[in-house]
Coordinates of C-alpha atoms and ligand atoms in Angstrom, one line a residue:
M1 CA 3.1 26.2 35.2
T2 CA 4.4 28.0 32.2
S3 CA 7.3 28.1 29.4
T4 CA 9.9 30.7 29.2
L5 CA 9.6 29.9 25.2
S6 CA 6.6 31.6 23.6
A7 CA 5.6 30.1 20.9
L8 CA 5.1 27.5 22.9
Q9 CA 3.2 28.9 25.9
D10 CA 1.4 31.5 23.2
W11 CA -0.2 28.6 21.9
V12 CA -1.1 27.2 25.0
D13 CA -2.7 30.0 25.5
S14 CA -5.0 30.3 22.2
V15 CA -6.0 26.5 22.4
A16 CA -6.8 26.6 26.4
K17 CA -9.5 29.5 25.4
L18 CA -10.4 28.0 22.2
T19 CA -11.4 23.7 24.4
Q20 CA -12.1 26.2 27.8
P21 CA -10.4 23.7 30.1
E22 CA -11.8 23.2 34.1
D23 CA -7.2 22.9 34.3
I24 CA -4.5 22.8 32.9
H25 CA -1.9 20.4 33.8
W26 CA 1.6 20.3 32.7
C27 CA 2.8 17.4 32.5
S28 CA 6.6 16.0 34.2
G29 CA 6.8 12.6 32.8
S30 CA 7.9 11.7 36.8
D31 CA 6.7 8.9 38.2
S32 CA 5.1 10.6 40.7
E33 CA 2.6 11.9 38.6
Y34 CA 2.1 8.8 36.5
K35 CA 1.3 7.6 39.2
R36 CA -1.2 9.8 39.7
L37 CA -2.5 9.5 36.7
I38 CA -3.5 5.4 36.6
N39 CA -4.6 5.7 40.2
Q40 CA -6.8 9.0 38.2
M41 CA -8.4 6.8 36.7
Q42 CA -8.9 3.8 38.6
R43 CA -11.2 5.6 40.1
S44 CA -13.5 6.6 37.6
G45 CA -13.6 3.6 35.3
D46 CA -11.3 4.6 32.3
L47 CA -8.5 1.5 34.3
L48 CA -9.3 -1.6 35.7
E49 CA -7.0 -3.5 38.0
L50 CA -5.6 -6.7 36.9
N51 CA -4.2 -9.3 39.2
S52 CA -2.0 -8.0 41.3
D53 CA -0.2 -11.1 41.9
S54 CA -0.2 -12.9 38.0
Y55 CA 0.4 -9.2 36.1
P56 CA 1.8 -6.7 39.1
H57 CA 0.8 -3.0 38.0
C58 CA -1.3 -3.9 35.0
F59 CA -3.9 -2.4 33.8
L60 CA -7.2 -2.9 31.4
H61 CA -8.9 -0.5 29.6
R62 CA -12.1 -0.3 27.0
S63 CA -11.8 1.9 25.0
D64 CA -15.4 3.4 23.2
P65 CA -17.5 -0.1 21.2
S66 CA -16.5 2.5 18.0
D67 CA -12.9 3.4 18.7
V68 CA -11.7 -0.3 18.6
A69 CA -8.4 1.6 15.3
R70 CA -6.4 3.9 13.9
V71 CA -9.6 5.5 11.5
E72 CA -7.6 5.8 7.2
H73 CA -10.9 7.1 6.4
L74 CA -11.2 10.6 9.0
T75 CA -6.8 11.2 8.2
F76 CA -6.4 14.2 6.1
V77 CA -2.9 16.1 5.2
C78 CA -3.6 19.4 5.0
T79 CA -1.7 20.6 1.8
E80 CA -1.8 24.4 -0.1
N81 CA -1.8 22.0 -2.9
E82 CA -3.7 18.3 -3.2
S83 CA -0.7 17.3 -5.0
D84 CA 1.2 17.6 -2.5
A85 CA -1.0 15.7 -1.0
G86 CA -0.9 13.9 -3.6
P87 CA -3.8 10.5 -4.2
N88 CA -2.5 7.8 -1.5
N89 CA -3.5 11.0 1.4
I90 CA -7.2 12.6 1.9
W91 CA -7.0 16.0 1.3
M92 CA -8.0 18.8 3.1
Q93 CA -7.5 23.1 2.1
P94 CA -6.0 23.5 4.8
E95 CA -7.8 27.2 6.1
D96 CA -11.3 24.7 5.7
A97 CA -10.0 21.8 7.5
H98 CA -8.7 24.8 10.3
R99 CA -12.4 26.4 10.1
K100 CA -14.0 22.6 10.6
I101 CA -11.6 21.1 14.0
D102 CA -11.5 24.6 15.3
G103 CA -14.8 24.0 15.0
L104 CA -15.3 20.8 17.0
F105 CA -12.6 22.2 19.7
D106 CA -14.7 24.6 20.7
G107 CA -15.1 24.4 23.6
A108 CA -14.4 20.5 24.3
M109 CA -12.0 20.2 27.2
Q110 CA -15.1 22.3 29.7
G111 CA -15.4 20.1 32.7
R112 CA -12.1 18.4 32.2
T113 CA -8.3 18.7 32.3
M114 CA -6.0 20.2 29.6
Y115 CA -2.6 18.2 29.7
V116 CA 0.2 19.4 28.0
I117 CA 3.0 16.5 26.8
P118 CA 6.3 17.5 26.2
Y119 CA 8.3 15.0 24.0
C120 CA 11.0 14.0 22.3
M121 CA 11.0 11.6 19.8
G122 CA 13.6 9.5 19.7
P123 CA 17.0 9.9 22.4
V124 CA 17.5 12.8 23.9
D125 CA 20.9 13.5 23.5
S126 CA 20.4 12.3 19.2
P127 CA 21.0 14.9 16.9
Y128 CA 18.6 12.8 14.7
A129 CA 15.5 12.9 18.0
R130 CA 12.6 15.5 16.6
L131 CA 10.4 17.1 19.8
G132 CA 7.0 17.7 19.5
V133 CA 4.1 18.8 22.5
E134 CA 0.9 16.6 22.3
I135 CA -2.5 18.8 24.4
T136 CA -4.6 16.7 24.9
D137 CA -7.9 15.8 27.5
S138 CA -6.9 12.0 27.5
P139 CA -5.1 11.0 30.9
Y140 CA -4.7 7.6 29.2
V141 CA -3.3 9.5 26.1
V142 CA -1.0 11.2 28.6
V143 CA 0.5 8.1 30.9
S144 CA 0.2 6.1 26.8
M145 CA 2.9 8.7 25.9
R146 CA 5.0 8.7 29.4
I147 CA 5.8 4.6 27.8
M148 CA 5.8 5.0 23.9
T149 CA 8.2 8.4 24.4
R150 CA 10.5 10.1 26.5
M151 CA 8.4 12.6 27.7
G152 CA 8.2 15.2 30.2
D153 CA 10.4 17.6 31.8
A154 CA 14.2 17.1 30.1
A155 CA 12.1 16.5 26.6
L156 CA 10.7 20.4 27.4
K157 CA 13.7 21.8 28.0
R158 CA 15.7 20.7 25.0
I159 CA 12.6 22.2 22.7
E160 CA 12.7 25.3 25.4
H161 CA 16.4 25.7 23.8
E162 CA 15.7 24.5 19.8
G163 CA 12.6 26.5 19.6
R164 CA 11.2 24.4 16.6
F165 CA 8.6 21.5 18.0
V166 CA 5.4 20.2 16.8
K167 CA 2.1 21.0 18.0
G168 CA -0.6 18.0 18.5
L169 CA -3.7 18.4 19.5
H170 CA -5.8 16.1 20.4
S171 CA -9.1 15.8 23.0
T172 CA -11.0 12.5 23.0
G173 CA -14.3 14.8 22.3
D174 CA -17.5 13.1 21.9
L175 CA -16.6 10.0 20.2
D176 CA -19.6 10.1 17.5
P177 CA -17.6 8.8 14.7
N178 CA -19.2 11.3 12.1
R179 CA -17.3 14.6 15.0
R180 CA -14.2 12.3 14.6
F181 CA -11.2 14.1 12.2
I182 CA -7.3 13.1 12.2
M183 CA -6.3 16.5 10.4
H184 CA -2.8 17.5 10.1
F185 CA -0.4 20.1 8.1
P186 CA 2.8 19.1 7.7
E187 CA 3.8 22.9 6.1
E188 CA 2.4 24.2 9.6
L189 CA 4.6 20.9 11.1
S190 CA 1.0 20.2 13.1
I191 CA -1.9 18.1 14.1
K192 CA -5.3 18.4 15.2
S193 CA -7.2 15.3 16.4
I194 CA -10.6 14.6 17.8
G195 CA -13.7 12.2 18.6
S196 CA -11.3 8.9 19.4
G197 CA -9.0 8.0 22.4
Y198 CA -7.8 5.1 20.4
G199 CA -3.7 4.8 19.4
G200 CA -2.2 5.7 16.5
N201 CA -5.7 8.7 16.3
A202 CA -5.4 9.5 19.5
L203 CA -1.2 8.6 20.6
L204 CA -0.3 11.7 18.5
G205 CA 3.9 10.8 18.6
K206 CA 3.6 7.5 16.6
K207 CA 1.9 8.0 13.4
C208 CA 1.1 12.1 13.2
H209 CA 4.3 12.7 14.1
A210 CA 6.8 10.7 13.9
L211 CA 5.1 9.0 9.9
R212 CA 3.2 11.7 8.5
I213 CA 5.2 14.5 9.8
A214 CA 8.4 13.6 9.8
S215 CA 7.8 11.5 6.1
W216 CA 7.8 15.5 5.4
Q217 CA 10.4 17.4 7.2
A218 CA 12.3 14.0 5.9
R219 CA 11.9 15.0 2.9
K220 CA 13.1 18.4 3.6
E221 CA 16.1 17.9 5.0
G222 CA 17.0 15.0 3.4
W223 CA 16.4 11.9 5.4
L224 CA 13.4 8.6 5.8
A225 CA 11.0 8.1 8.1
E226 CA 9.6 5.6 7.8
H227 CA 7.1 2.1 9.0
M228 CA 10.1 -0.2 9.7
L229 CA 11.5 -2.1 12.8
I230 CA 15.1 -2.0 13.7
V231 CA 17.2 -5.6 14.3
G232 CA 19.5 -6.6 15.2
I233 CA 20.9 -10.2 15.1
E234 CA 23.9 -11.6 16.3
N235 CA 25.7 -15.1 14.5
P236 CA 27.5 -17.6 17.1
E237 CA 31.1 -15.4 16.6
G238 CA 29.7 -12.8 17.4
Q239 CA 29.4 -10.9 14.7
T240 CA 25.8 -8.1 14.4
H241 CA 24.1 -7.2 11.6
Y242 CA 21.7 -4.3 12.2
L243 CA 17.5 -4.8 9.6
A244 CA 15.5 -2.2 9.4
C245 CA 12.0 -4.2 7.9
A246 CA 9.0 -2.6 6.5
F247 CA 5.5 -5.0 6.8
P248 CA 1.4 -3.2 6.9
S249 CA 0.6 -3.0 10.1
A250 CA -0.2 -6.2 11.8
C251 CA 2.2 -8.0 9.5
G252 CA 4.7 -9.0 11.8
K253 CA 7.2 -6.0 12.4
T254 CA 6.8 -7.0 16.4
N255 CA 7.7 -10.1 16.2
L256 CA 10.5 -9.9 14.1
A257 CA 12.2 -7.8 16.4
M258 CA 11.9 -9.1 19.2
L259 CA 11.4 -13.2 17.5
I260 CA 14.1 -16.0 19.3
P261 CA 15.1 -18.1 17.3
P262 CA 15.0 -21.5 17.4
K263 CA 16.7 -24.6 18.9
S264 CA 18.8 -25.6 15.9
H265 CA 19.8 -22.3 15.8
A266 CA 22.7 -22.7 19.0
G267 CA 25.1 -18.9 19.3
W268 CA 22.3 -16.9 17.9
K269 CA 21.5 -13.6 19.5
I270 CA 18.7 -11.1 18.2
W271 CA 18.8 -7.4 19.5
T272 CA 15.6 -5.0 19.7
L273 CA 15.9 -1.8 19.0
G274 CA 12.5 -0.8 17.6
D275 CA 9.6 -2.4 16.0
D276 CA 7.1 0.4 14.4
I277 CA 8.9 3.2 13.3
A278 CA 12.6 3.5 11.5
W279 CA 14.8 7.5 10.3
L280 CA 16.9 6.7 8.7
H281 CA 19.9 9.3 7.7
L282 CA 23.2 9.3 6.0
D283 CA 26.5 9.1 8.0
D284 CA 29.5 10.7 6.7
Q285 CA 30.5 7.8 5.4
G286 CA 27.6 7.6 3.7
M287 CA 25.8 5.0 5.5
L288 CA 22.5 4.8 6.8
R289 CA 21.7 5.0 10.1
A290 CA 18.9 3.5 11.9
I291 CA 17.6 5.6 15.3
N292 CA 13.8 4.6 17.1
P293 CA 11.8 6.8 17.5
E294 CA 9.8 5.5 20.3
A295 CA 10.7 4.0 23.4
G296 CA 7.9 1.9 24.3
Y297 CA 6.0 -0.5 21.6
F298 CA 1.8 -0.3 20.9
G299 CA 1.8 -4.0 20.7
V300 CA -0.8 -6.3 19.2
V301 CA -2.4 -8.3 21.5
P302 CA -3.6 -11.8 20.6
G303 CA -1.6 -14.2 18.3
T304 CA 0.8 -13.3 21.4
N305 CA 2.2 -16.8 23.3
A306 CA 5.0 -18.8 25.5
K307 CA 5.6 -20.2 21.8
T308 CA 4.9 -17.8 19.2
N309 CA 7.0 -14.7 21.3
K310 CA 7.9 -15.9 24.1
N311 CA 9.8 -11.7 24.8
A312 CA 6.4 -10.9 24.3
F313 CA 4.8 -12.8 26.3
D314 CA 7.2 -12.8 29.7
M315 CA 7.8 -8.3 29.7
I316 CA 3.5 -7.6 29.7
T317 CA 3.4 -9.5 33.1
S318 CA 3.5 -6.6 34.8
D319 CA 3.8 -2.6 34.4
T320 CA 1.6 -2.9 31.4
I321 CA -1.4 -1.3 30.0
F322 CA -4.1 -3.9 27.8
T323 CA -6.4 -1.8 25.7
N324 CA -9.6 -4.0 24.1
V325 CA -8.6 -7.8 25.5
A326 CA -11.0 -9.7 28.0
T327 CA -10.2 -11.2 31.3
T328 CA -9.9 -14.9 33.0
S329 CA -12.2 -15.6 35.9
D330 CA -9.2 -14.3 38.4
N331 CA -8.9 -11.1 36.5
A332 CA -5.9 -12.0 33.8
P333 CA -5.9 -11.1 30.9
W334 CA -6.8 -13.3 27.9
W335 CA -6.5 -12.6 24.0
E336 CA -7.8 -15.4 21.0
D337 CA -4.2 -17.6 20.6
K338 CA -3.1 -17.0 24.9
K339 CA -2.7 -20.9 24.3
T340 CA -3.8 -21.4 28.7
G341 CA -6.5 -19.9 30.9
S342 CA -10.0 -19.3 29.2
P343 CA -12.1 -16.4 28.9
A344 CA -14.2 -14.6 31.2
I345 CA -15.6 -11.1 30.8
D346 CA -14.9 -9.6 26.6
W347 CA -13.3 -6.8 25.6
Q348 CA -16.9 -5.2 26.2
G349 CA -17.3 -5.7 30.0
R350 CA -20.2 -8.4 29.0
A351 CA -19.3 -12.4 30.2
Y352 CA -18.1 -14.4 27.3
D353 CA -20.3 -15.6 24.7
A354 CA -18.3 -17.1 21.7
S355 CA -21.7 -15.9 19.9
N356 CA -20.5 -11.6 19.7
G357 CA -17.5 -12.6 18.1
P358 CA -13.1 -12.9 19.3
A359 CA -12.7 -12.4 23.9
A360 CA -10.0 -9.9 22.5
H361 CA -10.8 -7.1 19.7
P362 CA -8.7 -8.6 17.2
N363 CA -6.7 -5.5 16.7
S364 CA -6.0 -5.2 21.8
R365 CA -3.0 -4.2 22.2
F366 CA -1.0 -3.8 25.1
T367 CA 1.9 -0.7 25.9
V368 CA 5.0 -1.0 27.0
S369 CA 8.6 0.7 28.0
A370 CA 11.2 -1.1 25.4
K371 CA 13.4 -2.0 28.3
K372 CA 10.9 -4.1 29.3
N373 CA 11.8 -6.5 26.3
P374 CA 14.2 -8.6 27.6
S375 CA 16.3 -8.7 23.9
Y376 CA 15.9 -4.8 24.2
S377 CA 19.6 -3.2 22.6
T378 CA 21.3 -0.8 24.9
L379 CA 21.9 0.8 21.3
A380 CA 18.7 1.9 20.4
E381 CA 19.9 4.4 22.9
A382 CA 22.8 5.6 21.3
P383 CA 22.6 8.9 19.7
E384 CA 24.1 8.4 16.2
G385 CA 22.3 5.2 16.5
V386 CA 22.9 1.5 14.2
P387 CA 23.7 1.5 10.4
I388 CA 21.1 -1.0 8.3
S389 CA 22.5 -4.5 6.5
A390 CA 19.6 -4.4 4.3
L391 CA 15.9 -3.8 4.4
V392 CA 13.2 -5.9 3.8
F393 CA 9.8 -4.7 3.1
G394 CA 6.9 -7.9 3.0
G395 CA 3.6 -8.2 3.3
R396 CA 0.8 -11.0 3.9
R397 CA 0.1 -12.5 0.5
K398 CA -2.3 -16.4 0.1
E399 CA -0.3 -15.7 -3.2
L400 CA 2.7 -14.7 -5.7
A401 CA 5.6 -13.1 -3.4
P402 CA 8.3 -15.5 -2.6
L403 CA 8.8 -16.4 0.4
V404 CA 12.1 -14.4 0.1
Y405 CA 13.6 -12.7 -2.6
E406 CA 16.8 -9.4 -3.5
A407 CA 16.1 -6.1 -5.9
K408 CA 18.6 -6.3 -8.1
S409 CA 19.8 -2.8 -7.3
W410 CA 18.5 0.0 -5.2
R411 CA 16.0 1.7 -8.4
H412 CA 14.1 -1.8 -8.3
G413 CA 14.4 -2.3 -5.1
V414 CA 12.8 1.2 -4.6
L415 CA 9.9 -0.1 -7.3
V416 CA 9.7 -3.5 -5.3
G417 CA 8.5 -1.7 -2.1
A418 CA 6.7 1.3 -4.8
G419 CA 4.6 -2.1 -5.0
V420 CA 3.7 -4.1 -2.0
A421 CA 0.7 -4.8 -1.2
S422 CA -1.5 -6.6 1.2
E423 CA -4.3 -8.0 3.0
T424 CA -6.0 -5.6 5.1
T425 CA -6.0 -6.4 8.6
A426 CA -8.1 -5.2 11.8
A427 CA -5.0 -2.5 12.9
A428 CA -7.8 0.2 10.1
V429 CA -11.5 0.1 10.4
G430 CA -12.9 -2.0 7.7
A431 CA -12.6 -4.8 5.8
V432 CA -9.9 -7.6 6.5
G433 CA -8.0 -9.9 4.4
V434 CA -8.1 -7.8 1.2
V435 CA -5.9 -6.5 -1.6
R436 CA -4.5 -3.2 -1.7
R437 CA -1.1 -1.7 -2.7
D438 CA 0.2 -1.0 0.9
P439 CA 3.9 0.5 -0.6
M440 CA 7.2 1.0 2.1
A441 CA 4.4 -0.4 4.2
M442 CA 3.0 3.9 3.7
K443 CA -0.6 3.2 2.6
P444 CA -1.5 4.7 5.5
F445 CA 1.2 7.1 6.9
C446 CA 3.8 9.0 4.6
G447 CA 2.3 12.2 4.4
Y448 CA 2.9 13.5 1.5
N449 CA 2.7 12.3 -2.9
F450 CA 3.7 9.0 -3.3
A451 CA 5.0 10.2 -6.4
D452 CA 7.1 11.9 -4.7
Y453 CA 8.6 10.2 -2.2
W454 CA 9.9 7.4 -4.0
A455 CA 12.0 9.7 -5.7
H456 CA 13.3 10.8 -2.8
W457 CA 14.4 7.1 -2.1
L458 CA 15.8 6.9 -5.8
S459 CA 17.9 9.8 -5.3
F460 CA 19.5 8.6 -2.3
A461 CA 21.2 6.1 -5.4
D462 CA 23.1 9.5 -6.3
K463 CA 23.3 9.7 -2.3
S464 CA 25.8 7.0 -1.5
D465 CA 27.9 4.1 -2.9
K466 CA 27.3 2.5 0.9
L467 CA 23.7 1.5 0.5
P468 CA 22.0 -1.7 2.3
K469 CA 20.5 -4.0 -0.5
I470 CA 16.6 -4.7 -0.8
F471 CA 15.0 -7.5 -0.5
H472 CA 10.9 -8.4 -0.2
V473 CA 10.1 -11.2 2.8
N474 CA 6.4 -12.8 2.6
W475 CA 5.7 -15.4 5.5
F476 CA 1.7 -15.9 5.3
R477 CA 1.5 -17.7 1.8
Q478 CA -0.9 -19.9 2.2
D479 CA -1.9 -24.3 0.7
A480 CA -4.8 -25.8 -0.7
N481 CA -5.8 -25.7 2.7
G482 CA -6.0 -21.8 3.7
N483 CA -2.9 -22.8 6.0
F484 CA 0.5 -21.8 6.2
L485 CA 3.8 -22.9 4.0
W486 CA 5.9 -21.6 6.2
P487 CA 6.1 -21.6 10.8
G488 CA 6.8 -17.9 10.7
F489 CA 7.7 -16.2 14.0
G490 CA 11.1 -17.5 16.1
E491 CA 12.0 -19.9 12.1
N492 CA 12.3 -16.4 10.5
L493 CA 15.6 -16.3 11.3
R494 CA 16.1 -19.4 8.7
V495 CA 15.4 -16.1 6.0
L496 CA 17.0 -12.8 7.4
R497 CA 20.4 -15.5 7.8
W498 CA 20.0 -15.9 4.3
I499 CA 19.8 -12.1 3.9
I500 CA 22.7 -11.7 5.7
D501 CA 25.5 -14.0 3.5
R502 CA 23.9 -12.2 0.6
C503 CA 24.6 -9.0 2.4
E504 CA 28.2 -10.6 2.9
N505 CA 28.1 -11.9 -0.4
A506 CA 29.0 -15.4 0.7
V507 CA 25.8 -17.4 -0.7
G508 CA 24.7 -17.1 -3.9
A509 CA 21.0 -17.0 -5.5
R510 CA 18.8 -17.5 -8.6
E511 CA 18.1 -14.3 -11.0
T512 CA 14.8 -14.1 -11.6
P513 CA 12.5 -11.6 -13.1
V514 CA 11.1 -10.5 -10.3
G515 CA 14.5 -10.3 -8.1
F516 CA 18.2 -13.4 -7.1
L517 CA 15.4 -15.7 -5.6
P518 CA 17.9 -18.6 -3.2
E519 CA 18.3 -22.0 -4.1
T520 CA 16.1 -24.1 -1.7
R521 CA 19.3 -25.8 -0.4
D522 CA 20.7 -21.8 0.8
I523 CA 17.8 -21.9 2.8
D524 CA 19.1 -23.8 6.0
T525 CA 15.8 -26.2 7.4
S526 CA 17.1 -28.9 9.7
D527 CA 15.1 -29.7 12.6
L528 CA 12.4 -28.2 10.8
D529 CA 9.3 -30.2 9.4
I530 CA 8.0 -28.5 6.7
S531 CA 8.1 -31.0 2.9
V532 CA 10.5 -30.4 -0.3
E533 CA 7.2 -29.3 -1.6
S534 CA 6.8 -27.3 0.9
M535 CA 9.8 -25.4 0.5
D536 CA 9.7 -25.2 -3.7
A537 CA 6.5 -23.4 -2.9
L538 CA 7.9 -21.1 -1.5
L539 CA 10.6 -20.1 -3.7
Q540 CA 8.5 -20.5 -7.1
V541 CA 8.2 -17.3 -8.7
N542 CA 5.0 -18.1 -11.4
I543 CA 5.4 -16.3 -14.3
D544 CA 1.9 -15.9 -15.4
Q545 CA 0.5 -15.1 -11.9
W546 CA 3.7 -12.1 -12.3
K547 CA 2.3 -10.2 -15.2
R548 CA -0.8 -10.3 -13.8
E549 CA 0.5 -8.4 -10.7
M550 CA 2.3 -6.3 -13.1
D551 CA -0.3 -5.4 -14.3
S552 CA -1.8 -4.1 -11.7
I553 CA 1.2 -2.8 -10.2
G554 CA 1.5 -1.0 -13.2
E555 CA -1.8 0.3 -13.1
Y556 CA -1.4 2.0 -9.9
L557 CA 1.1 3.6 -10.1
Q558 CA -0.1 5.0 -13.4
S559 CA -2.5 7.8 -11.3
F560 CA 0.4 9.0 -9.1
G561 CA 0.2 11.0 -13.7
D562 CA 3.5 13.1 -14.8
R563 CA 4.2 12.9 -11.1
L564 CA 5.6 9.5 -11.1
P565 CA 10.2 9.7 -11.4
D566 CA 11.1 7.8 -14.9
A567 CA 12.6 5.4 -13.1
I568 CA 10.3 3.6 -10.9
K569 CA 9.1 3.8 -14.9
Q570 CA 12.0 2.2 -16.5
E571 CA 12.6 -0.4 -13.9
Y572 CA 8.9 -1.2 -14.5
R573 CA 10.0 -2.0 -17.9
Q574 CA 12.7 -4.1 -17.4
V575 CA 10.3 -6.4 -15.2
V576 CA 6.9 -6.6 -18.1
E577 CA 9.9 -7.4 -20.6
A578 CA 11.3 -9.6 -18.5
L579 CA 8.6 -11.7 -17.5
Q580 CA 7.5 -11.8 -21.4
K581 CA 11.1 -13.0 -22.7
A582 CA 10.2 -16.0 -19.6
E583 CA 7.2 -17.6 -21.4
Ligands
GTP601 P1 1.4 -3.2 14.0 O1 1.6 -2.8 15.5 O2 0.4 -3.1 13.7 O3 2.4 -2.5 12.9 O4 1.8 -4.7 13.9 P2 3.2 -5.2 13.4 O5 3.6 -5.3 12.4 O6 3.7 -5.1 14.7 O7 3.1 -7.0 13.7 P3 2.3 -8.1 15.0 O8 4.3 -8.7 15.1 O9 2.4 -7.2 15.8 O10 2.0 -8.8 14.3 C1 0.4 -9.7 14.0 C2 0.2 -10.2 13.2 O11 0.8 -11.3 13.0 C3 0.5 -11.4 15.4 O12 -1.4 -11.9 15.9 C4 0.9 -12.7 14.6 O13 1.3 -13.8 15.9 C5 1.2 -12.6 13.4 N1 2.6 -12.9 12.9 C6 3.5 -12.3 13.3 N2 4.7 -12.4 13.2 C7 4.5 -13.7 12.3 C8 5.3 -14.9 11.1 O14 5.2 -15.2 10.9 N3 3.8 -15.9 11.0 C9 2.1 -15.9 10.9 N4 1.5 -16.9 10.2 N5 2.1 -15.5 11.4 C10 3.1 -13.9 12.4
SPV602 C1 -0.4 0.2 12.8 O1 -1.9 0.2 12.5 O2 0.7 0.8 12.0 C2 0.2 0.7 14.2 C3 -1.5 1.1 15.6 O3 1.4 0.5 14.8 S1 -1.3 1.8 15.6 O4 -0.9 2.9 15.7 O5 -2.9 2.7 15.8 O6 -1.3 3.0 14.6
MN603 MN1 3.3 0.2 12.9

């Protein structure tokens, strides 16, 4: 096949010349193509079929044990000026970067098929959707992109019509971590990734395009590309509010996006629009509207069970690709906290032995179509997206951050977002459980200088007086024994209700130096086994701890030097002064 768009055809030709594949396949996105690739991968051993009675059409992929998560230390933003990438990114001069990575792509696809994947991020008929083409030599990437994006003929048609698309070049390479690079060229709208076949490193539509490149485009064009779930909350009277929530990787987005209301909340309904990425635009009324650029979920498997996330648990019993889970003796997938069955073979294919660590890799994932989610919202297909009532930041903090608080204004909310910190998780290679700054949950994903990004966020206050309120939540506070103080999961609806009540001016709040907090009585704890002491602890603002936190935030913000917006400095000073007065 060829394309009528010369920019696309020329690029495909030049990549083929460099990488020297045995043949080239243009992906149509059809069912038969998907099935053919699945069969081919079963034959090559890239996919193992799981128990076809209990898990029909489900497959297991085991990635290389050195290739199990995003690699932030090997992820580059390559802009002409280093300062445009900012201290939040690892920078390489574009020409040097191309030379280095093209050297690795030279002949990299010899003996392999090169797949050309046209895809659309967002509903194909949405003005907010954006296009891309990923070239890859990994059939696992092709089938994953088919689930995660609108991939194939319809996307190609729009690409050929519009003429503009993000170019993503990927090869699994030799998987040597020393020859693994994920490079972004925002000024060229292009991505080059080699040496990893895993998740966000390889499915280039996701973090590379829909966040790093899109955040750059969004700044130029006046919108926002964010690491946010989108969820609709319908009350028993039938009114629905939409929230977009930014939590760092493996901090609860997928779970919140499809939560099941607890028994005490009969009549409440949850509608999922997205579980990882939101693209936010102001409409002509000044409302912030969100679309989910993705079409599937690449979700954390461990911890998913009938109690924590029944929607996901049920959804992944058919038509799902599992990566790096364990299996039971009857070849069903198994993971830690599944609460049923037991592991026979671990994620590396070895007989299970507890002394080797967890049976499923902590970052093992399911890949499944969003349409399989029982709480899928049909508005996820709406070209105009949904209006957002509240933006919610959050993180994984044992202490300090209360269960919920509200920013005092949009500007203050931008400071709250900039100050987000969270314990690191298994979603990225490196130490787990270390608190680090993760502004707006975008530390690994912002394709440009955070100082400019905060200025961009601040600029929305000049463009609309209907902006959503901004909140911060923390489901992960622990007591002295390391137990979670808050039950989390479905019970998080109780906190979302307070957020919605605040948006409707239906409930008061307690003003503190760091923001507005609920009165304990205003969080509905009916039918919940939680002590008054725990609730008080969850809703406490410890002035001394917060002073230390503000010192740490101040130091972090200063690392952005002169580019840091004045409004952030002013908001920062106001919180610090309020904390001093609170003594
Ligand atoms: P990425 O896909 O990496 O962006 O992660 P995510 O933000 O979607 O996180 P996810 O919902 O997959 O949750 C990650 C882990 O946190 C899982 O093991 C969940 O079981 C656990 N988790 C999610 N929500 C809660 C909660 O409210 N409380 C507690 N204690 N754990 C939670
Ligand atoms: C994350 O790490 O935030 C993910 C998984 O959503 S990955 O697609 O690998 O980035
Ligand atoms: Mn994510």
